Amino acid sequence: MNNFEFQNPTKLIFGKGQIGTLANEIPANSRVLMLYGGGSIKKNGIYDQVKEALKGFTHFEFGGIPANPEYEVLMKALAVIKAEKIDYMLAVGGGSVIDGVKFLASAALYNGDTPWDILKNKIRTFEGLPFGTVLTLPATGSEMNSGSVITRAETKEKLGMGGPGLFPKFSILDPEVIKSIPKRQIANGVVDAFNHVLEQYITYPVNANLQDRISESILQTLVEVGPVVYEDPTNYEAGANFMWSCTMALNGLIQKGVPTDWAVHAMGHELTALYGIDHARTLAIIGPNHYQYNFEKKKEKLAQYGERVWGLTGTLEEKAKAAIDKTVDFFHSMEVKTNLSAYTDSFDGTAQEIKERFIKRNWVGIGEHKDITPDDVEKIVELSY
Ligand code: NZQ
Ligand code: ZN
């Protein structure tokens, strides 16, 4: 096992009817900005619950943060933060709203020329404007981590940022919010969380027995409850397990003391930036091909995953190979397609373009061995057509 430090300061409040407790978590006399997405919260009752809880606070609203939170829109929210002297934010939404709020938490205290530099120059955030979240869509784990991914439509870029100043102060996870989530987004949530575990687990063995078994148990739980929630989002018990699995998949715990990959996300973000494909679906397109392409380097963990999560038997190679097939079947079982050509007709040249973008950014060695070159990226993306 590798050396590690672990600190996660986010307070989680989990369960039915917990949204109303948010007033206890926000310091008295705060000037609060509540931020949300395209309006789903106005149809499912979450907006009313939050407004009721915020009654005692001076508060303002900013709605309209789109999926894949857009820089230009967030700059408008930044203007509200400055004009109204906001000192606390409340994100009410899925990964996009929460990530948008993390960007704002950093940008509000940033003194440089333009906040885009935080993303472009990978500036870490050690102190941000404080914020809490009400999670409406289990998927990304953003509610309990310090990462964020922001999109700029103008330049078709999607870049990550982060730092210890960007953990939410608190997050409220009420599984009842799942009832109103469309099937497509449930499938996205399951597939995103599944891939988060794979990115931190399908690498090479380092005798991290506990991390491996926690990872395997998250995968097994997603396999168990994912299809149930997909068929019936009103199933509270399955929904609660789904929600907790998504948070645990990316709150920092399972990556401690182990190598991590994240090449699938790096390539996937480009597909969202270029074609607007839902984040989780880009991982379903790239992931299996990435594991196939890097089979020799990853086969021990692939075989362990196949044996422990899917109950496969046979030689190491047989189990490892069949594990990739099982993964693809699982994504298909939730109607998530695994080829780029299923999402866009204009995929010709995509691999070359992504390769060039990686070279331009000097991303010349990614993955757990830092040895996946732009040429490898081109080949993996090509396999994904
Ligand atoms: O905008 P509204 O109207 O609210 O509708 C949203 C949106 O259209 C809808 N929705 C959310 N909760 C709902 C609901 N509809 C009905 N009932 C509810 N309770 O779902 C749609 C998608 O929401 P979004 O927030 O975009 O989805 P998700 O949570 O999958 O977030 C995706 C974003 O997170 C980033 C992705 O790159 C992408 O930009 N990620 C963030 C990570 C992180 N911070 O750690 C890690 C991930 O790997 C990922 O990169
Ligand atoms: Zn993801």
GROMACS .gro file of N, CA, C and O in nm, residues 283-382:
model
  400
  283LEU      N    1  -1.784   0.805  -2.082
  283LEU     CA    2  -1.703   0.705  -2.010
  283LEU      C    3  -1.738   0.564  -2.058
  283LEU      O    4  -1.650   0.478  -2.066
  284ALA      N    5  -1.865   0.544  -2.090
  284ALA     CA    6  -1.908   0.414  -2.141
  284ALA      C    7  -1.850   0.389  -2.281
  284ALA      O    8  -1.827   0.276  -2.321
  285ILE      N    9  -1.828   0.497  -2.355
  285ILE     CA   10  -1.770   0.485  -2.490
  285ILE      C   11  -1.620   0.452  -2.479
  285ILE      O   12  -1.569   0.362  -2.546
  286ILE      N   13  -1.550   0.526  -2.394
  286ILE     CA   14  -1.403   0.514  -2.387
  286ILE      C   15  -1.358   0.397  -2.299
  286ILE      O   16  -1.265   0.323  -2.334
  287GLY      N   17  -1.423   0.381  -2.182
  287GLY     CA   18  -1.374   0.289  -2.079
  287GLY      C   19  -1.338   0.150  -2.130
  287GLY      O   20  -1.222   0.107  -2.120
  288PRO      N   21  -1.435   0.076  -2.184
  288PRO     CA   22  -1.406  -0.062  -2.224
  288PRO      C   23  -1.292  -0.071  -2.326
  288PRO      O   24  -1.210  -0.165  -2.320
  289ASN      N   25  -1.282   0.027  -2.416
  289ASN     CA   26  -1.174   0.024  -2.515
  289ASN      C   27  -1.039   0.055  -2.451
  289ASN      O   28  -0.936   0.001  -2.492
  290HIS      N   29  -1.043   0.143  -2.352
  290HIS     CA   30  -0.921   0.174  -2.277
  290HIS      C   31  -0.871   0.048  -2.205
  290HIS      O   32  -0.751   0.018  -2.207
  291TYR      N   33  -0.962  -0.028  -2.146
  291TYR     CA   34  -0.920  -0.149  -2.073
  291TYR      C   35  -0.868  -0.255  -2.171
  291TYR      O   36  -0.774  -0.327  -2.142
  292GLN      N   37  -0.933  -0.261  -2.287
  292GLN     CA   38  -0.887  -0.355  -2.390
  292GLN      C   39  -0.748  -0.317  -2.439
  292GLN      O   40  -0.658  -0.401  -2.447
  293TYR      N   41  -0.730  -0.189  -2.468
  293TYR     CA   42  -0.602  -0.141  -2.524
  293TYR      C   43  -0.487  -0.161  -2.425
  293TYR      O   44  -0.376  -0.192  -2.462
  294ASN      N   45  -0.517  -0.140  -2.296
  294ASN     CA   46  -0.412  -0.151  -2.192
  294ASN      C   47  -0.421  -0.283  -2.116
  294ASN      O   48  -0.380  -0.291  -1.999
  295PHE      N   49  -0.472  -0.385  -2.184
  295PHE     CA   50  -0.502  -0.514  -2.121
  295PHE      C   51  -0.384  -0.573  -2.043
  295PHE      O   52  -0.398  -0.614  -1.928
  296GLU      N   53  -0.267  -0.574  -2.106
  296GLU     CA   54  -0.151  -0.639  -2.042
  296GLU      C   55  -0.116  -0.572  -1.908
  296GLU      O   56  -0.082  -0.639  -1.812
  297LYS      N   57  -0.130  -0.439  -1.903
  297LYS     CA   58  -0.092  -0.365  -1.781
  297LYS      C   59  -0.199  -0.373  -1.672
  297LYS      O   60  -0.173  -0.348  -1.556
  298LYS      N   61  -0.320  -0.408  -1.713
  298LYS     CA   62  -0.431  -0.402  -1.619
  298LYS      C   63  -0.494  -0.538  -1.590
  298LYS      O   64  -0.592  -0.547  -1.516
  299LYS      N   65  -0.438  -0.645  -1.649
  299LYS     CA   66  -0.511  -0.772  -1.646
  299LYS      C   67  -0.527  -0.832  -1.506
  299LYS      O   68  -0.629  -0.897  -1.480
  300GLU      N   69  -0.430  -0.806  -1.416
  300GLU     CA   70  -0.447  -0.863  -1.280
  300GLU      C   71  -0.571  -0.806  -1.212
  300GLU      O   72  -0.652  -0.878  -1.155
  301LYS      N   73  -0.584  -0.672  -1.219
  301LYS     CA   74  -0.699  -0.610  -1.153
  301LYS      C   75  -0.828  -0.640  -1.229
  301LYS      O   76  -0.934  -0.657  -1.168
  302LEU      N   77  -0.820  -0.648  -1.361
  302LEU     CA   78  -0.940  -0.683  -1.437
  302LEU      C   79  -0.990  -0.823  -1.397
  302LEU      O   80  -1.110  -0.845  -1.379
  303ALA      N   81  -0.896  -0.915  -1.381
  303ALA     CA   82  -0.934  -1.052  -1.343
  303ALA      C   83  -0.993  -1.055  -1.202
  303ALA      O   84  -1.094  -1.123  -1.176
  304GLN      N   85  -0.933  -0.979  -1.111
  304GLN     CA   86  -0.985  -0.972  -0.973
  304GLN      C   87  -1.127  -0.916  -0.972
  304GLN      O   88  -1.216  -0.965  -0.902
  305TYR      N   89  -1.146  -0.810  -1.050
  305TYR     CA   90  -1.278  -0.747  -1.064
  305TYR      C   91  -1.378  -0.849  -1.121
  305TYR      O   92  -1.490  -0.865  -1.070
  306GLY      N   93  -1.334  -0.920  -1.226
  306GLY     CA   94  -1.423  -1.018  -1.289
  306GLY      C   95  -1.464  -1.127  -1.192
  306GLY      O   96  -1.581  -1.167  -1.185
  307GLU      N   97  -1.367  -1.173  -1.114
  307GLU     CA   98  -1.394  -1.282  -1.021
  307GLU      C   99  -1.483  -1.236  -0.905
  307GLU      O  100  -1.582  -1.299  -0.872
  308ARG      N  101  -1.447  -1.122  -0.845
  308ARG     CA  102  -1.515  -1.080  -0.722
  308ARG      C  103  -1.647  -1.008  -0.747
  308ARG      O  104  -1.737  -1.016  -0.664
  309VAL      N  105  -1.655  -0.932  -0.856
  309VAL     CA  106  -1.779  -0.856  -0.879
  309VAL      C  107  -1.875  -0.935  -0.968
  309VAL      O  108  -1.995  -0.934  -0.945
  310TRP      N  109  -1.821  -1.007  -1.066
  310TRP     CA  110  -1.908  -1.077  -1.161
  310TRP      C  111  -1.908  -1.229  -1.142
  310TRP      O  112  -1.974  -1.300  -1.217
  311GLY      N  113  -1.832  -1.279  -1.048
  311GLY     CA  114  -1.831  -1.423  -1.021
  311GLY      C  115  -1.773  -1.505  -1.134
  311GLY      O  116  -1.811  -1.622  -1.154
  312LEU      N  117  -1.679  -1.449  -1.211
  312LEU     CA  118  -1.623  -1.521  -1.325
  312LEU      C  119  -1.519  -1.623  -1.282
  312LEU      O  120  -1.453  -1.607  -1.179
  313THR      N  121  -1.505  -1.728  -1.363
  313THR     CA  122  -1.403  -1.830  -1.337
  313THR      C  123  -1.320  -1.848  -1.464
  313THR      O  124  -1.356  -1.796  -1.570
  314GLY      N  125  -1.208  -1.922  -1.451
  314GLY     CA  126  -1.122  -1.948  -1.567
  314GLY      C  127  -0.981  -1.901  -1.540
  314GLY      O  128  -0.945  -1.873  -1.426
  315THR      N  129  -0.901  -1.891  -1.647
  315THR     CA  130  -0.765  -1.841  -1.629
  315THR      C  131  -0.769  -1.691  -1.606
  315THR      O  132  -0.873  -1.627  -1.628
  316LEU      N  133  -0.655  -1.636  -1.563
  316LEU     CA  134  -0.649  -1.492  -1.539
  316LEU      C  135  -0.693  -1.414  -1.663
  316LEU      O  136  -0.776  -1.324  -1.657
  317GLU      N  137  -0.638  -1.453  -1.779
  317GLU     CA  138  -0.671  -1.383  -1.904
  317GLU      C  139  -0.820  -1.395  -1.937
  317GLU      O  140  -0.883  -1.299  -1.978
  318GLU      N  141  -0.873  -1.517  -1.917
  318GLU     CA  142  -1.016  -1.538  -1.948
  318GLU      C  143  -1.105  -1.450  -1.860
  318GLU      O  144  -1.200  -1.388  -1.907
  319LYS      N  145  -1.072  -1.447  -1.731
  319LYS     CA  146  -1.154  -1.366  -1.639
  319LYS      C  147  -1.142  -1.218  -1.674
  319LYS      O  148  -1.241  -1.145  -1.672
  320ALA      N  149  -1.020  -1.175  -1.704
  320ALA     CA  150  -0.997  -1.033  -1.733
  320ALA      C  151  -1.074  -0.991  -1.858
  320ALA      O  152  -1.138  -0.885  -1.862
  321LYS      N  153  -1.069  -1.077  -1.958
  321LYS     CA  154  -1.136  -1.045  -2.085
  321LYS      C  155  -1.287  -1.042  -2.065
  321LYS      O  156  -1.357  -0.949  -2.107
  322ALA      N  157  -1.337  -1.144  -1.997
  322ALA     CA  158  -1.483  -1.152  -1.976
  322ALA      C  159  -1.532  -1.038  -1.887
  322ALA      O  160  -1.648  -0.995  -1.898
  323ALA      N  161  -1.445  -0.987  -1.800
  323ALA     CA  162  -1.485  -0.875  -1.712
  323ALA      C  163  -1.516  -0.751  -1.796
  323ALA      O  164  -1.609  -0.676  -1.764
  324ILE      N  165  -1.438  -0.730  -1.902
  324ILE     CA  166  -1.465  -0.614  -1.989
  324ILE      C  167  -1.602  -0.634  -2.058
  324ILE      O  168  -1.684  -0.542  -2.064
  325ASP      N  169  -1.627  -0.757  -2.105
  325ASP     CA  170  -1.757  -0.785  -2.171
  325ASP      C  171  -1.872  -0.763  -2.074
  325ASP      O  172  -1.976  -0.708  -2.111
  326LYS      N  173  -1.856  -0.808  -1.949
  326LYS     CA  174  -1.962  -0.791  -1.848
  326LYS      C  175  -1.990  -0.642  -1.825
  326LYS      O  176  -2.105  -0.602  -1.803
  327THR      N  177  -1.884  -0.563  -1.825
  327THR     CA  178  -1.898  -0.419  -1.802
  327THR      C  179  -1.981  -0.357  -1.914
  327THR      O  180  -2.074  -0.279  -1.889
  328VAL      N  181  -1.948  -0.395  -2.037
  328VAL     CA  182  -2.023  -0.343  -2.152
  328VAL      C  183  -2.170  -0.386  -2.143
  328VAL      O  184  -2.262  -0.305  -2.160
  329ASP      N  185  -2.193  -0.514  -2.110
  329ASP     CA  186  -2.331  -0.564  -2.097
  329ASP      C  187  -2.407  -0.485  -1.991
  329ASP      O  188  -2.525  -0.456  -2.007
  330PHE      N  189  -2.338  -0.453  -1.881
  330PHE     CA  190  -2.403  -0.379  -1.772
  330PHE      C  191  -2.447  -0.241  -1.822
  330PHE      O  192  -2.560  -0.198  -1.797
  331PHE      N  193  -2.359  -0.172  -1.894
  331PHE     CA  194  -2.396  -0.040  -1.946
  331PHE      C  195  -2.514  -0.055  -2.044
  331PHE      O  196  -2.609   0.024  -2.039
  332HIS      N  197  -2.506  -0.157  -2.130
  332HIS     CA  198  -2.616  -0.178  -2.226
  332HIS      C  199  -2.747  -0.207  -2.154
  332HIS      O  200  -2.854  -0.170  -2.203
  333SER      N  201  -2.740  -0.275  -2.039
  333SER     CA  202  -2.863  -0.312  -1.968
  333SER      C  203  -2.937  -0.186  -1.922
  333SER      O  204  -3.057  -0.190  -1.895
  334MET      N  205  -2.864  -0.074  -1.912
  334MET     CA  206  -2.932   0.052  -1.878
  334MET      C  207  -2.942   0.143  -2.000
  334MET      O  208  -2.951   0.265  -1.986
  335GLU      N  209  -2.941   0.079  -2.117
  335GLU     CA  210  -2.959   0.150  -2.244
  335GLU      C  211  -2.857   0.262  -2.266
  335GLU      O  212  -2.890   0.366  -2.321
  336VAL      N  213  -2.737   0.238  -2.219
  336VAL     CA  214  -2.627   0.331  -2.245
  336VAL      C  215  -2.541   0.271  -2.355
  336VAL      O  216  -2.485   0.162  -2.339
  337LYS      N  217  -2.535   0.340  -2.468
  337LYS     CA  218  -2.461   0.287  -2.583
  337LYS      C  219  -2.311   0.311  -2.565
  337LYS      O  220  -2.271   0.409  -2.502
  338THR      N  221  -2.231   0.221  -2.622
  338THR     CA  222  -2.087   0.223  -2.593
  338THR      C  223  -2.000   0.251  -2.717
  338THR      O  224  -1.881   0.222  -2.717
  339ASN      N  225  -2.062   0.307  -2.822
  339ASN     CA  226  -1.983   0.346  -2.940
  339ASN      C  227  -2.007   0.492  -2.973
  339ASN      O  228  -2.121   0.538  -2.967
  340LEU      N  229  -1.901   0.562  -3.010
  340LEU     CA  230  -1.916   0.704  -3.042
  340LEU      C  231  -2.014   0.725  -3.157
  340LEU      O  232  -2.093   0.821  -3.156
  341SER      N  233  -2.011   0.633  -3.254
  341SER     CA  234  -2.098   0.649  -3.372
  341SER      C  235  -2.247   0.641  -3.337
  341SER      O  236  -2.331   0.681  -3.416
  342ALA      N  237  -2.280   0.593  -3.218
  342ALA     CA  238  -2.420   0.590  -3.177
  342ALA      C  239  -2.467   0.729  -3.133
  342ALA      O  240  -2.587   0.753  -3.115
  343TYR      N  241  -2.371   0.820  -3.111
  343TYR     CA  242  -2.406   0.953  -3.060
  343TYR      C  243  -2.388   1.065  -3.162
  343TYR      O  244  -2.447   1.170  -3.151
  344THR      N  245  -2.297   1.042  -3.258
  344THR     CA  246  -2.273   1.148  -3.358
  344THR      C  247  -2.233   1.084  -3.491
  344THR      O  248  -2.165   0.982  -3.493
  345ASP      N  249  -2.275   1.149  -3.602
  345ASP     CA  250  -2.237   1.099  -3.734
  345ASP      C  251  -2.100   1.153  -3.775
  345ASP      O  252  -2.035   1.099  -3.863
  346SER      N  253  -2.060   1.263  -3.712
  346SER     CA  254  -1.939   1.331  -3.759
  346SER      C  255  -1.818   1.295  -3.674
  346SER      O  256  -1.747   1.382  -3.627
  347PHE      N  257  -1.800   1.165  -3.650
  347PHE     CA  258  -1.691   1.124  -3.560
  347PHE      C  259  -1.556   1.115  -3.631
  347PHE      O  260  -1.452   1.108  -3.567
  348ASP      N  261  -1.557   1.121  -3.766
  348ASP     CA  262  -1.430   1.112  -3.840
  348ASP      C  263  -1.333   1.220  -3.793
  348ASP      O  264  -1.373   1.335  -3.782
  349GLY      N  265  -1.211   1.183  -3.764
  349GLY     CA  266  -1.112   1.285  -3.725
  349GLY      C  267  -1.111   1.316  -3.576
  349GLY      O  268  -1.025   1.390  -3.528
  350THR      N  269  -1.206   1.259  -3.500
  350THR     CA  270  -1.213   1.290  -3.356
  350THR      C  271  -1.085   1.249  -3.283
  350THR      O  272  -1.031   1.325  -3.202
  351ALA      N  273  -1.038   1.129  -3.314
  351ALA     CA  274  -0.920   1.077  -3.243
  351ALA      C  275  -0.799   1.166  -3.266
  351ALA      O  276  -0.725   1.199  -3.173
  352GLN      N  277  -0.783   1.206  -3.391
  352GLN     CA  278  -0.671   1.294  -3.428
  352GLN      C  279  -0.682   1.429  -3.354
  352GLN      O  280  -0.585   1.480  -3.298
  353GLU      N  281  -0.805   1.483  -3.350
  353GLU     CA  282  -0.825   1.613  -3.285
  353GLU      C  283  -0.794   1.605  -3.134
  353GLU      O  284  -0.729   1.693  -3.078
  354ILE      N  285  -0.839   1.497  -3.072
  354ILE     CA  286  -0.814   1.483  -2.927
  354ILE      C  287  -0.664   1.467  -2.902
  354ILE      O  288  -0.608   1.526  -2.811
  355LYS      N  289  -0.601   1.389  -2.988
  355LYS     CA  290  -0.455   1.373  -2.975
  355LYS      C  291  -0.386   1.509  -2.982
  355LYS      O  292  -0.301   1.541  -2.899
  356GLU      N  293  -0.427   1.592  -3.078
  356GLU     CA  294  -0.362   1.723  -3.093
  356GLU      C  295  -0.388   1.813  -2.972
  356GLU      O  296  -0.300   1.886  -2.928
  357ARG      N  297  -0.511   1.805  -2.918
  357ARG     CA  298  -0.542   1.885  -2.799
  357ARG      C  299  -0.453   1.844  -2.681
  357ARG      O  300  -0.406   1.927  -2.606
  358PHE      N  301  -0.432   1.713  -2.668
  358PHE     CA  302  -0.349   1.665  -2.557
  358PHE      C  303  -0.204   1.712  -2.575
  358PHE      O  304  -0.138   1.752  -2.479
  359ILE      N  305  -0.156   1.708  -2.698
  359ILE     CA  306  -0.017   1.753  -2.723
  359ILE      C  307  -0.005   1.901  -2.688
  359ILE      O  308   0.089   1.943  -2.620
  360LYS      N  309  -0.106   1.980  -2.733
  360LYS     CA  310  -0.103   2.125  -2.707
  360LYS      C  311  -0.099   2.155  -2.558
  360LYS      O  312  -0.034   2.249  -2.513
  361ARG      N  313  -0.171   2.074  -2.480
  361ARG     CA  314  -0.173   2.098  -2.335
  361ARG      C  315  -0.057   2.029  -2.262
  361ARG      O  316  -0.054   2.026  -2.139
  362ASN      N  317   0.025   1.962  -2.340
  362ASN     CA  318   0.138   1.889  -2.283
  362ASN      C  319   0.094   1.772  -2.194
  362ASN      O  320   0.161   1.736  -2.099
  363TRP      N  321  -0.021   1.715  -2.226
  363TRP     CA  322  -0.067   1.595  -2.156
  363TRP      C  323  -0.004   1.474  -2.227
  363TRP      O  324  -0.071   1.403  -2.300
  364VAL      N  325   0.123   1.453  -2.203
  364VAL     CA  326   0.195   1.354  -2.284
  364VAL      C  327   0.210   1.219  -2.216
  364VAL      O  328   0.256   1.124  -2.276
  365GLY      N  329   0.168   1.210  -2.091
  365GLY     CA  330   0.175   1.081  -2.022
  365GLY      C  331   0.066   1.073  -1.917
  365GLY      O  332   0.081   1.130  -1.810
  366ILE      N  333  -0.041   1.002  -1.947
  366ILE     CA  334  -0.151   0.993  -1.850
  366ILE      C  335  -0.172   0.847  -1.808
  366ILE      O  336  -0.107   0.756  -1.858
  367GLY      N  337  -0.266   0.827  -1.716
  367GLY     CA  338  -0.292   0.692  -1.665
  367GLY      C  339  -0.205   0.664  -1.543
  367GLY      O  340  -0.120   0.746  -1.506
  368GLU      N  341  -0.226   0.548  -1.481
  368GLU     CA  342  -0.157   0.518  -1.354
  368GLU      C  343  -0.006   0.505  -1.369
  368GLU      O  344   0.067   0.523  -1.272
  369HIS      N  345   0.040   0.475  -1.491
  369HIS     CA  346   0.185   0.467  -1.513
  369HIS      C  347   0.239   0.593  -1.578
  369HIS      O  348   0.358   0.600  -1.611
  370LYS      N  349   0.151   0.689  -1.605
  370LYS     CA  350   0.187   0.813  -1.677
  370LYS      C  351   0.258   0.780  -1.809
  370LYS      O  352   0.353   0.849  -1.850
  371ASP      N  353   0.213   0.676  -1.874
  371ASP     CA  354   0.280   0.633  -1.997
  371ASP      C  355   0.186   0.626  -2.117
  371ASP      O  356   0.223   0.578  -2.223
  372ILE      N  357   0.064   0.675  -2.100
  372ILE     CA  358  -0.028   0.674  -2.215
  372ILE      C  359  -0.005   0.804  -2.291
  372ILE      O  360  -0.031   0.913  -2.242
  373THR      N  361   0.049   0.788  -2.411
  373THR     CA  362   0.091   0.904  -2.490
  373THR      C  363  -0.026   0.953  -2.577
  373THR      O  364  -0.126   0.882  -2.593
  374PRO      N  365  -0.012   1.071  -2.636
  374PRO     CA  366  -0.116   1.118  -2.728
  374PRO      C  367  -0.141   1.018  -2.843
  374PRO      O  368  -0.255   1.006  -2.889
  375ASP      N  369  -0.037   0.946  -2.887
  375ASP     CA  370  -0.058   0.844  -2.991
  375ASP      C  371  -0.148   0.732  -2.940
  375ASP      O  372  -0.234   0.681  -3.012
  376ASP      N  373  -0.128   0.691  -2.812
  376ASP     CA  374  -0.214   0.589  -2.753
  376ASP      C  375  -0.358   0.641  -2.743
  376ASP      O  376  -0.454   0.569  -2.772
  377VAL      N  377  -0.371   0.767  -2.702
  377VAL     CA  378  -0.504   0.828  -2.688
  377VAL      C  379  -0.576   0.822  -2.823
  377VAL      O  380  -0.693   0.783  -2.831
  378GLU      N  381  -0.503   0.854  -2.928
  378GLU     CA  382  -0.564   0.851  -3.062
  378GLU      C  383  -0.616   0.710  -3.093
  378GLU      O  384  -0.727   0.693  -3.141
  379LYS      N  385  -0.536   0.609  -3.059
  379LYS     CA  386  -0.576   0.471  -3.090
  379LYS      C  387  -0.696   0.427  -3.007
  379LYS      O  388  -0.786   0.359  -3.055
  380ILE      N  389  -0.696   0.467  -2.880
  380ILE     CA  390  -0.808   0.428  -2.791
  380ILE      C  391  -0.938   0.493  -2.841
  380ILE      O  392  -1.042   0.428  -2.849
  381VAL      N  393  -0.929   0.622  -2.875
  381VAL     CA  394  -1.050   0.691  -2.922
  381VAL      C  395  -1.096   0.628  -3.054
  381VAL      O  396  -1.216   0.609  -3.076
  382GLU      N  397  -1.002   0.591  -3.139
  382GLU     CA  398  -1.037   0.527  -3.266
  382GLU      C  399  -1.112   0.395  -3.243
  382GLU      O  400  -1.210   0.365  -3.312
   0.00000   0.00000   0.00000
